[in-house]
XYZ file of C-alpha atoms in Angstrom:
620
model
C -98.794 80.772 43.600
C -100.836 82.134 46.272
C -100.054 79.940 48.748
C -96.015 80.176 47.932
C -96.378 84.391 48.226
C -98.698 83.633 51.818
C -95.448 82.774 53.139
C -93.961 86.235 52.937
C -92.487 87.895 55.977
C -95.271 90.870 55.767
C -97.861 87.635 56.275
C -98.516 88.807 60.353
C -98.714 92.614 59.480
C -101.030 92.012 56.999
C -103.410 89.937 59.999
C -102.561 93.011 61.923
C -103.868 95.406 59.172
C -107.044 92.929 58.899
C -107.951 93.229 62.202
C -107.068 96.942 62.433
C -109.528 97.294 59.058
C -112.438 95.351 61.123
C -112.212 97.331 63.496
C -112.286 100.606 61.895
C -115.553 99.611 59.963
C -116.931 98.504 63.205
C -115.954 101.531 64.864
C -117.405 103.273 62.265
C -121.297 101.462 62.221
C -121.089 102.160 66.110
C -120.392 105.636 65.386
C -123.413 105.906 63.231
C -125.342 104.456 66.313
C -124.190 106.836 68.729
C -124.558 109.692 65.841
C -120.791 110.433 66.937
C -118.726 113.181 64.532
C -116.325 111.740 62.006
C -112.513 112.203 63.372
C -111.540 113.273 59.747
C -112.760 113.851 56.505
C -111.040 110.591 54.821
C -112.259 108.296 57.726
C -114.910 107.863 58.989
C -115.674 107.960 62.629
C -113.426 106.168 64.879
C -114.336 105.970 68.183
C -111.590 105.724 71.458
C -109.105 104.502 69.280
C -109.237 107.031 66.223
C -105.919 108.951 66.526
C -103.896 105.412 66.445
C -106.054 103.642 63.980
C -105.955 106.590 61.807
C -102.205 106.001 62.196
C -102.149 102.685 60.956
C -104.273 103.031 58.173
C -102.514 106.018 56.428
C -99.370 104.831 56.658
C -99.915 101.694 55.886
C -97.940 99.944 52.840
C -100.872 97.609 52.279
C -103.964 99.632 50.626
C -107.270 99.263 52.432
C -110.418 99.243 50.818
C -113.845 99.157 52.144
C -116.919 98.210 50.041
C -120.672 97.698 50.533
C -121.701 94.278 49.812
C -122.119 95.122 46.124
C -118.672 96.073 45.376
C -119.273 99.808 45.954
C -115.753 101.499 47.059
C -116.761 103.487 49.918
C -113.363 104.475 51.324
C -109.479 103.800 50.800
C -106.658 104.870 52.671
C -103.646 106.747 50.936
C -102.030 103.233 49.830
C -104.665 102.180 47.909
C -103.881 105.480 46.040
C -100.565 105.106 45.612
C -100.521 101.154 44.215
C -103.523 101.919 41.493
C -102.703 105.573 40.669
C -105.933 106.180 41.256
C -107.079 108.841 44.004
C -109.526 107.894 46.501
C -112.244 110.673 45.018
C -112.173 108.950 41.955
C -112.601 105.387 43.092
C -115.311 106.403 45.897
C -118.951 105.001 44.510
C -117.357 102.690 41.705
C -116.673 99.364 42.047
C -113.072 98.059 41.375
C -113.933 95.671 38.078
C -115.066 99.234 36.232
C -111.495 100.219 35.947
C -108.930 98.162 37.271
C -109.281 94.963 35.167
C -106.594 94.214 32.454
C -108.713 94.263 29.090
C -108.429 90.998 28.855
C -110.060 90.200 31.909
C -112.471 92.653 31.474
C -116.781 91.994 32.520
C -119.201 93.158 31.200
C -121.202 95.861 31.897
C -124.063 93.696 32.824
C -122.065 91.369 35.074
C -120.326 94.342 36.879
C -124.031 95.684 37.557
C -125.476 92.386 38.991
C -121.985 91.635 41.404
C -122.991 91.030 44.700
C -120.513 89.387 47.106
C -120.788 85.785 47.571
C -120.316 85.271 51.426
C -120.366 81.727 51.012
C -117.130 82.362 49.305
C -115.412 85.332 50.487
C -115.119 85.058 54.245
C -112.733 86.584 56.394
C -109.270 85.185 55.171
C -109.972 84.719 51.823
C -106.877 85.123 49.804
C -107.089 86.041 45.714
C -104.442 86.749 43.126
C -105.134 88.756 40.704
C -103.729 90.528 37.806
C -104.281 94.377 37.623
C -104.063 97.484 35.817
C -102.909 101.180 37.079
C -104.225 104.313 35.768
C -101.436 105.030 33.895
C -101.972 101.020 32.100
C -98.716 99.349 34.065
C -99.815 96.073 34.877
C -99.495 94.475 38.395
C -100.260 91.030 40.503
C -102.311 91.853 43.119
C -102.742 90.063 45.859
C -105.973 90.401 47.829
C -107.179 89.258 51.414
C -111.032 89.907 52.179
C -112.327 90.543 55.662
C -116.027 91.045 55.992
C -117.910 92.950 58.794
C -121.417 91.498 59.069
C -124.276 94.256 59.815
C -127.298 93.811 61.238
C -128.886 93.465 57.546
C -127.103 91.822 54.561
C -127.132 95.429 53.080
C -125.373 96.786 56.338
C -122.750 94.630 55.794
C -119.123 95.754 54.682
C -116.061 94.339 53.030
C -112.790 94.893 53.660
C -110.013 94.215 51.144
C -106.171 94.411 52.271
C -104.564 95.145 48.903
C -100.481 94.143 48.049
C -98.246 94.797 44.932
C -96.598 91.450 44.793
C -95.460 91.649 41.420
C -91.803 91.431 42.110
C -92.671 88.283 44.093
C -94.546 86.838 41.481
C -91.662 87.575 38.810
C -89.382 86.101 41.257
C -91.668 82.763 41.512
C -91.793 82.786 38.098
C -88.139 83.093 37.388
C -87.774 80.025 39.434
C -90.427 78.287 37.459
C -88.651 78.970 34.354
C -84.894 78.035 36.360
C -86.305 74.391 37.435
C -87.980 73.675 34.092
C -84.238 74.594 32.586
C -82.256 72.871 34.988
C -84.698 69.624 34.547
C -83.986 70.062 30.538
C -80.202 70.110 31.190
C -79.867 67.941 34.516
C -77.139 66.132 32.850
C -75.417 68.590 31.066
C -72.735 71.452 32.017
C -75.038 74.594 30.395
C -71.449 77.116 29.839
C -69.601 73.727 27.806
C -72.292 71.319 26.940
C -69.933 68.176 28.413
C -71.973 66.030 31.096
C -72.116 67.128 34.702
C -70.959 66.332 38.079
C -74.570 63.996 38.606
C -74.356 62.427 34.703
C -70.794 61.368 36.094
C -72.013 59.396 38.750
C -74.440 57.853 37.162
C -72.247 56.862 34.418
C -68.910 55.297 36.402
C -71.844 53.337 38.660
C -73.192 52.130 35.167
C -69.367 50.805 33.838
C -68.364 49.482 37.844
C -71.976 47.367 37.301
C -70.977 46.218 33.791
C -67.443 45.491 34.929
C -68.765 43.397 38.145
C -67.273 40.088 36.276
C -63.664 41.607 36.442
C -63.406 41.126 33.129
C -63.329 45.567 32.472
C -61.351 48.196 33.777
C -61.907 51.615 34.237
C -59.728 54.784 33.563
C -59.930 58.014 34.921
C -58.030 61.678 33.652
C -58.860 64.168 36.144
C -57.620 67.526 34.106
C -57.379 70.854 35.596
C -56.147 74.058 34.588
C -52.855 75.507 35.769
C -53.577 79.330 36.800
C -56.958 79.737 35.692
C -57.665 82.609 37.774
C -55.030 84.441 35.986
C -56.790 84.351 32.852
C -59.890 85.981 34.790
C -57.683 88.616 36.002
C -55.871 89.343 33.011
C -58.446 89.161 30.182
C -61.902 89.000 32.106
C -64.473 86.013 32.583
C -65.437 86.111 29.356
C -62.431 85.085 27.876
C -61.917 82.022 30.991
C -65.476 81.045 29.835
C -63.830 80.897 26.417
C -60.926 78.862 27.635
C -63.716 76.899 29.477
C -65.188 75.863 26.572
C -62.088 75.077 24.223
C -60.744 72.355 27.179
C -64.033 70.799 27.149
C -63.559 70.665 22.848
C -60.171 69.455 23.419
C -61.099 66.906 26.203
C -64.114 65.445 23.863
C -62.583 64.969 21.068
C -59.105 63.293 22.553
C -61.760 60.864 23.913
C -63.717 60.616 21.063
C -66.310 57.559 21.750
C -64.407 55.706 24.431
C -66.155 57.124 26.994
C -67.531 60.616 28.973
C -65.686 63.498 29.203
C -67.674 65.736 32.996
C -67.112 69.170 34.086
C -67.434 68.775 37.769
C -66.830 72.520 38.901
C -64.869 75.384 38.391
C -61.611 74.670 35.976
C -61.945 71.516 36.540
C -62.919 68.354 34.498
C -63.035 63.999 34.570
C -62.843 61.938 31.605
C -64.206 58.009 32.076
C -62.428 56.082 29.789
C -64.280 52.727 29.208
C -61.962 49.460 29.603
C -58.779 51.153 28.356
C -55.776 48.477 26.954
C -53.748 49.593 29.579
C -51.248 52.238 31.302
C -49.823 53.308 27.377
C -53.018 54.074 26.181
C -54.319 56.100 29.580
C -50.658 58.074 29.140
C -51.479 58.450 25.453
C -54.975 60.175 26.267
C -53.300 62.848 29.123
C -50.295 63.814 26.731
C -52.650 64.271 23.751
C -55.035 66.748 26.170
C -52.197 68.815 27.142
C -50.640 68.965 23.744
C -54.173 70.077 22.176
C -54.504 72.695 25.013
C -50.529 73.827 24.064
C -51.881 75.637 21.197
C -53.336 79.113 22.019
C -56.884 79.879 21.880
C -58.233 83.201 20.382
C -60.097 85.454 22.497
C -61.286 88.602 20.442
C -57.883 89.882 19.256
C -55.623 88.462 21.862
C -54.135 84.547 21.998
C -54.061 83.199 25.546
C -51.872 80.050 26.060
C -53.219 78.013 29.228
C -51.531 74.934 30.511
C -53.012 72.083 32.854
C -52.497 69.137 35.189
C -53.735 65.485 34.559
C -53.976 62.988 37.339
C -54.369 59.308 35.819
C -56.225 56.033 37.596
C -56.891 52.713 36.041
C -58.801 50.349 38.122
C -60.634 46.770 38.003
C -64.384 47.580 37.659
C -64.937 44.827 40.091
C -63.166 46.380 42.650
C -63.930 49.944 42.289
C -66.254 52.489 43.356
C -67.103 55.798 41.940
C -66.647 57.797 44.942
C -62.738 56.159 45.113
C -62.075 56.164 41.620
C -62.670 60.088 41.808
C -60.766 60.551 44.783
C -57.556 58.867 43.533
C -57.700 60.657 40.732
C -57.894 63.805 42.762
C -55.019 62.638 44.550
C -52.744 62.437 41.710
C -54.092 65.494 39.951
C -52.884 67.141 43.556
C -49.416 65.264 43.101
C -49.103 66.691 39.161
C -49.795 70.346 40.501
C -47.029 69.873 42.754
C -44.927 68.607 40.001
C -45.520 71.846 38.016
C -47.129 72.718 35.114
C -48.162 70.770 32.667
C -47.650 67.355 34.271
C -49.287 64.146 34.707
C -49.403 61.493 37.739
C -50.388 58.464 38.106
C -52.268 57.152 41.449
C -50.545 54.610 42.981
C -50.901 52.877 46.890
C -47.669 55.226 48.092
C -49.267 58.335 46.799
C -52.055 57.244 48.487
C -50.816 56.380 51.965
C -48.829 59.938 51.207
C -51.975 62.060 51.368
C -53.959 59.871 54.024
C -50.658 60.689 55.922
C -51.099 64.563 54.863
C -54.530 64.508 55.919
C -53.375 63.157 59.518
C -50.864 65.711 59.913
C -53.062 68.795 58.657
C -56.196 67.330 61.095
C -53.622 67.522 64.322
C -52.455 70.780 63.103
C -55.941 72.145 62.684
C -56.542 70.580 66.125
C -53.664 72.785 67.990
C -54.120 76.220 65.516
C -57.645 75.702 67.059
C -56.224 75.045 70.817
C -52.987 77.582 70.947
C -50.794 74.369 70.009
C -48.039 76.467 68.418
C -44.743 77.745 69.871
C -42.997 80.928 69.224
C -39.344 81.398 68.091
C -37.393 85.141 68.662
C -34.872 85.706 66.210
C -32.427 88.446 67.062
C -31.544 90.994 65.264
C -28.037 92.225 65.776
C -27.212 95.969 64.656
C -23.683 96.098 63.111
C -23.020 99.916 63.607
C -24.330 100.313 67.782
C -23.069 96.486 68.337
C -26.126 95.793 69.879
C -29.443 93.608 69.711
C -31.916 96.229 68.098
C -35.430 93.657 67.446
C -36.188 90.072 66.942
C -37.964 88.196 64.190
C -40.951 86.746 65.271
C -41.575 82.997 64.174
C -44.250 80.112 64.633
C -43.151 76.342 64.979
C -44.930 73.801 65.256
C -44.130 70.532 67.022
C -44.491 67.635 64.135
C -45.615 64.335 65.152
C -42.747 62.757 63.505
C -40.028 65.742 62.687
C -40.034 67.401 65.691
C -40.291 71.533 65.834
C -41.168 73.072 61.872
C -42.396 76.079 60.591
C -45.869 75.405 60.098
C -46.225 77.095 57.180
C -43.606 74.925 54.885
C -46.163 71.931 54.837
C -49.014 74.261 53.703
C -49.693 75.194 49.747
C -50.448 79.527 49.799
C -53.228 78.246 47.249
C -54.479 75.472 49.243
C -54.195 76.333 52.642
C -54.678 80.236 52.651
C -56.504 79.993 55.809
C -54.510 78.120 58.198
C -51.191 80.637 56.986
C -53.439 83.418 58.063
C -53.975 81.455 61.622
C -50.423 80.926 61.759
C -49.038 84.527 60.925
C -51.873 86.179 63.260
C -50.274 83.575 65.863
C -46.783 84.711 65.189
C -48.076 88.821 65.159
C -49.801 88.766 68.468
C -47.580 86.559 70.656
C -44.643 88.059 68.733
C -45.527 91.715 69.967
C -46.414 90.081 73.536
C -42.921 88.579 74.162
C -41.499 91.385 72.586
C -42.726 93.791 74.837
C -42.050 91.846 78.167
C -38.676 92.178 76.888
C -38.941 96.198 75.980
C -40.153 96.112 79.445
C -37.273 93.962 81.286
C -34.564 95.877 79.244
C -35.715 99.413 78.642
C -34.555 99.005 75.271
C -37.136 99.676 72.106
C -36.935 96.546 70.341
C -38.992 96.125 66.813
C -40.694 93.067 65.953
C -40.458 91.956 62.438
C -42.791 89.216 61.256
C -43.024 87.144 57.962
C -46.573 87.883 55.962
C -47.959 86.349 52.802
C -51.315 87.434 50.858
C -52.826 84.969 52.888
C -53.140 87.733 55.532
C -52.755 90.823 53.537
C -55.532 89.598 51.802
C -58.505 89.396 54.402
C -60.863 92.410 54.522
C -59.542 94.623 58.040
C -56.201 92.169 58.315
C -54.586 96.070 58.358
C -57.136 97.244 60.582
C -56.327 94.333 63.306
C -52.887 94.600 63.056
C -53.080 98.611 63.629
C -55.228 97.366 67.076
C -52.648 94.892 67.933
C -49.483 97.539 67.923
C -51.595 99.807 70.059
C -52.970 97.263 72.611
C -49.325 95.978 72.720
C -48.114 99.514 73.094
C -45.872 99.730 69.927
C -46.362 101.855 67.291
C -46.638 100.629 63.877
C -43.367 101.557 63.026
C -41.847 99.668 64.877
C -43.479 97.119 63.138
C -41.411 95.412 60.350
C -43.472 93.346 57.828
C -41.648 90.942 55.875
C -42.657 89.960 52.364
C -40.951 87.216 50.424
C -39.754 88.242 46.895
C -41.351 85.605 45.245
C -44.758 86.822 46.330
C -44.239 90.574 44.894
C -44.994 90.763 41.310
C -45.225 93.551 39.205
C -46.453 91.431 36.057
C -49.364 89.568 37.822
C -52.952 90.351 39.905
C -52.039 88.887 42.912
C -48.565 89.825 43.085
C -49.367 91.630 46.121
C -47.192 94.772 45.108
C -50.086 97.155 46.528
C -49.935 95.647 49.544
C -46.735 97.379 50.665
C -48.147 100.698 49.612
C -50.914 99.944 52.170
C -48.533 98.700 55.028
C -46.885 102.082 54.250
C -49.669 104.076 54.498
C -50.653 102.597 58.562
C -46.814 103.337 59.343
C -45.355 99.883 59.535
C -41.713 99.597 57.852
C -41.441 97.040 54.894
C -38.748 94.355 54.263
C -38.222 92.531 51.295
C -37.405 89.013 52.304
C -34.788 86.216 50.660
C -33.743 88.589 48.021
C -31.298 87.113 46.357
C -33.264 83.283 46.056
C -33.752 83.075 42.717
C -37.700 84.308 42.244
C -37.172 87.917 41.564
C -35.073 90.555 40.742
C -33.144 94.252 41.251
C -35.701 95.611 39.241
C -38.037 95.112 41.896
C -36.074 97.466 43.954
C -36.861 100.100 41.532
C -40.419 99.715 41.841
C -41.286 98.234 45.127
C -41.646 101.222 47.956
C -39.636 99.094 50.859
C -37.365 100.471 54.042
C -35.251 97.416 53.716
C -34.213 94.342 51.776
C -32.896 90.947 53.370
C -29.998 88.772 51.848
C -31.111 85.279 51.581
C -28.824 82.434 53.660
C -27.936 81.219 50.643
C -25.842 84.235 49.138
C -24.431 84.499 52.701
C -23.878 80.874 52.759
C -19.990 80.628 51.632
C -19.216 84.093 51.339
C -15.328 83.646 52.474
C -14.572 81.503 49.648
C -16.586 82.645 46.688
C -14.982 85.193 44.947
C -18.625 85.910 42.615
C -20.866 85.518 45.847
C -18.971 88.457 47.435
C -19.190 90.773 43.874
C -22.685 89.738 43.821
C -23.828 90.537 47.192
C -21.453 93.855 47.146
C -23.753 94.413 44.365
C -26.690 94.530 45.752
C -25.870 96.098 48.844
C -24.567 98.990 46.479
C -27.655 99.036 44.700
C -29.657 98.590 47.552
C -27.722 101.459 49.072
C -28.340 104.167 46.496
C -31.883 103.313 46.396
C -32.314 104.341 50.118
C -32.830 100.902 51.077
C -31.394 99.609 54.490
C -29.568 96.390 54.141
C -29.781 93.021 56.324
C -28.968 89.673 56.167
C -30.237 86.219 57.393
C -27.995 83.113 58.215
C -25.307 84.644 58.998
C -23.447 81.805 60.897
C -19.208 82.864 60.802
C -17.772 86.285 62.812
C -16.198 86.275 59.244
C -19.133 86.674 57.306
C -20.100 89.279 59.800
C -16.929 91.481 59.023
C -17.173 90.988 55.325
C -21.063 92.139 55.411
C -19.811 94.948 57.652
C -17.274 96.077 55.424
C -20.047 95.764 52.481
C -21.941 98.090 54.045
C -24.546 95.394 55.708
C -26.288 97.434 58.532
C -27.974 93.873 60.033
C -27.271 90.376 60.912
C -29.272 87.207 61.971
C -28.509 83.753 62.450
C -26.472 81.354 64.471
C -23.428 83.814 65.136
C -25.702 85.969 67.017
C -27.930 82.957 67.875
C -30.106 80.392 67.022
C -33.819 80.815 67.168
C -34.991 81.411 70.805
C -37.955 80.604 73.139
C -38.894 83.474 74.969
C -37.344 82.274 78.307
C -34.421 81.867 75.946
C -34.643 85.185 74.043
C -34.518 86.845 77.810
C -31.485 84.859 79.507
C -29.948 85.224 75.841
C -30.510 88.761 75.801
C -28.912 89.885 79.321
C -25.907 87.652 78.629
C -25.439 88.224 75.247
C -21.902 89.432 74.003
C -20.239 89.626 70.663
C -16.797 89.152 71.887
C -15.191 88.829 67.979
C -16.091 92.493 67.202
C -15.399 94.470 70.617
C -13.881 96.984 69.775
């Protein structure tokens, strides 16, 4: 124990102390030499140095004793006081085992008489842990560090102890005692569900791959995870996901029964071994069984909560597996079954394989050029319908595809999966989007806005606001001009993350608030009623086919109308006909993008396209 606490940071102030200690008591014998007047009252004579050793010693943290070599206390400094509750008037002629010794470590009176200091033992640097008492009975670990000053005479000679409450050190070393012994008890089991571990899984599928090394066994794995587990956080709190936890790990077990080990490896997620299943059947038997026990809802407190999960299947030969594959094909097809939606299961197979070996490729080379400015910007205009004029552009990132040529980045990227490389790409298309931008304010003498497309990827980094407040003003916009774009299937009322707050916020810095695609298919009008936003967006595919859809053109007049009366401003994207752009006129559309105006532009592009740019159709 002492030697673990020796390792503390306060380990060199404590030398420090020591020395300064040493060299107070010698300053003080030389004082006595030279018959020198004591600096102070509490310390004895000092010498040159007095003022600054004075210094140290009172305000030290460590307490500082000094003792003849039979224990007697014959001075302390104030943090000797402070750590024993003791004052240094009552301590002065006593020796410390008379009244700071835990009753049961108490000496006798005999042996406290007869102490003398050992100097064959306590030598300068001696370390001791000890447990204490205070006046007021509190107990403490003390830790102790002896320095001795030698006199000319055995008798002349003084002690010096450095004295430090380690007690919260010595809890904490304990604690840790008390975590390893635990963790050693239950090194193969999950402590919150009692199922086997992450290690107990290893050692297990290497113990079936040996037994199977004839090829005569084969090995299945269900890799099971739950669909939206943070949700049930969120909603009901971590007690009730612990609950949840616990009843998949029930459910799991006793699908499986005795055919082999059911592991939670982390998280929500868990891996059953199946021992030499019969075949694909059985293996499909097993997944649909765990999601049909998990279909029924559990009871937490007074409230049911129904959960759902993925299953991602593998059956292998033993003799040709190992446990690090078999665990990341099944990972693969769990990945595939999340995709699928809820409640699904996949099967690994050599295709889905190749699939996500190719997925890794492509994500590495985009990592690659998000890391060396390998993306591209798009401008989008934006054409006003009432001044017949270009008023902004959309700002967009592409990215040029080793295979399919220039994407949008972000539609090979999962929002769950990939938050981080989103936030790289939207903070790509914010920046260079208000640099183009503003070459062209600057070449035109026109105010342009830039609108960009967001996602709680961004909006949900700590200071994201913050940095894009410092990027309008370094670009010299104002935030207003700003126009942040929010898909509708991203704001929900009804969940956590549904990011509704977020336009409150964007409000609050001055930026102006568009909600994106309405009209897709993920939310609703009743979002209009809620949702603070300057402007909503049609979605290309209610534009798409507007002249001959009699129902598209009631719904869309619609929504404008609705849109209309709730102060909203109304645009719309792929607009590709001069005839869609009278009908959205005459609807009372106030905005139009897409290929009638023009496709999406480089910036060389967006400038030729912007001094040349005429809508002949709707001259007046």
């Amino acid at each position: 124990m002492a030697e673990f606490l020796g390792d503390v940071p306060g380990q060199h102030l404590l030398f420090v102390l020591g020395i300064a200690s040493a060299l107070i008591a010698a300053s003080y014998f030389c004082g006595r030499r030279q018959g020198a007047n004591s600096v102070s009252a509490g310390v004895p004579g000092f010498g040159n140095d007095a003022a600054i050793l004075q210094l140290v010693v009172e305000h030290a943290h460590e307490g500082l004793v000094m003792q003849d070599i039979y224990g007697r206390i014959e001075w302390t400094n104030p943090a000797y006081s402070r750590i024993t509750g003791y004052s240094a008037e009552e301590v002065r002629g006593r020796r410390p085992q008379e009244f700071i010794l835990p009753p049961a470590n108490q000496l006798s009176a005999e042996e406290v008489e007869t102490f003398r200091y050992d100097l064959t033992r306590f030598r300068s640097g001696t370390e001791e842990l000890i447990l204490n008492r205070r006046k007021d009975g509190e107990l403490f670990w003390n830790q102790l560090t002896f320095a001795v000053v030698e006199g000319k005479t055995l008798e002349d000679t003084k002690i010096i102890l450095i004295c430090r409450d380690v007690t919260s050190q010595v809890e904490h070393v304990k604690e840790l005692e008390n975590a390893r012994t635990r963790l050693k008890q239950q090194a193969e089991h999950d402590d919150l569900t009692g199922v086997a571990n992450r290690s107990k899984l290893n050692a297990y599928l290497m113990e079936r791959i040996a037994e199977g090394v004839d090829g005569s066994a084969r090995i299945g794995i269900i890799h099971f995870d739950l669909d939206h587990f943070k949700d049930i956080n969120d909603s009901h709190g971590h007690s009730a996901g612990d609950t949840v936890l616990r009843h998949v790990a029930m459910v799991m077990s006793r699908v499986l029964g005795n055919r082999g080990l059911v592991a939670r490896i982390g998280g929500d997620e868990f891996v059953a071994v199946v021992s030499d299943p019969q075949g694909p059947e059985e293996m499909e038997d097993l997944g649909t069984r765990i999601l049909e026990g998990l279909a029924k809802p559990v009871r937490v407190d007074r409230h049911e909560v129904r959960v759902a999960g993925s299953v991602g299947l593998v059956l292998a030969d033993a003799a040709t597996a190992s446990a690090s594959e078999l665990i990341n094909c099944a990972d693969i097809a769990l990945y595939a079954a999340k995709r699928s939606g809820r409640s699904q299961i996949s099967w690994y197979t050599d295709a889905l394989g190749a699939a996500h070996r190719h997925r890794r490729m492509i994500l590495a080379q985009l990592d690659e050029d998000l890391e060396n400015d390998g993306l591209s910007l798009m401008l989008i205009p934006q054409y006003d319908l009432e001044s017949r004029r270009i008023i902004g552009y959309e700002a967009a990132a592409c990215w040029l595809h080793p295979s399919e040529g220039l994407v949008d980045p972000v539609s090979l990227l999962s929002a769950q999966d990939d938050a981080r490389r989103i936030a790289q790409i939207e903070r790509f298309a914010l920046r260079e989007g208000l640099c183009e931008v503003k070459r062209l304010r600057e070449v035109s003498n026109s105010a342009y806005f830039v609108s960009v497309n967001l996602s709680g990827a961004s909006l949900k980094e700590a200071g994201f606001l913050v940095q894009l407040r410092q990027a309008a003003c370094e670009a010299g916009f104002k935030t207003s001009d700003i126009v942040v774009e929010l898909d509708e299937k991203i704001i929900r009322f009804d969940e956590p993350d549904g990011l509704a707050g977020s336009v409150d916020l964007l409000k609050e810095i001055g930026c102006r608030v568009a909600l994106d695609k309405f009209g897709s298919g993920h939310g609703g009008a009743g979002q209009l009623i809620y949702l603070n936003a300057d402007q909503l967006k049609l979605c290309p595919m209610l534009v798409a086919g507007l002249e001959e859809s009699n129902e598209k053109r009631q719904l869309v007049q619609s929504i404008i109308r609705l849109a209309g009366n709730l102060g909203l401003t109304i645009s719309a994207a792929g607009v590709d006909t001069a005839r869609q752009v009278d009908m959205l006129r005459q609807f009372g559309c106030t905005m139009v993008q897409g290929k009638v105006i023009a496709e999406p532009l480089s910036a060389h592009e967006a400038e030729i396209h912007m001094r040349e740019f005429e809508l002949l159709e709707h001259q007046a």
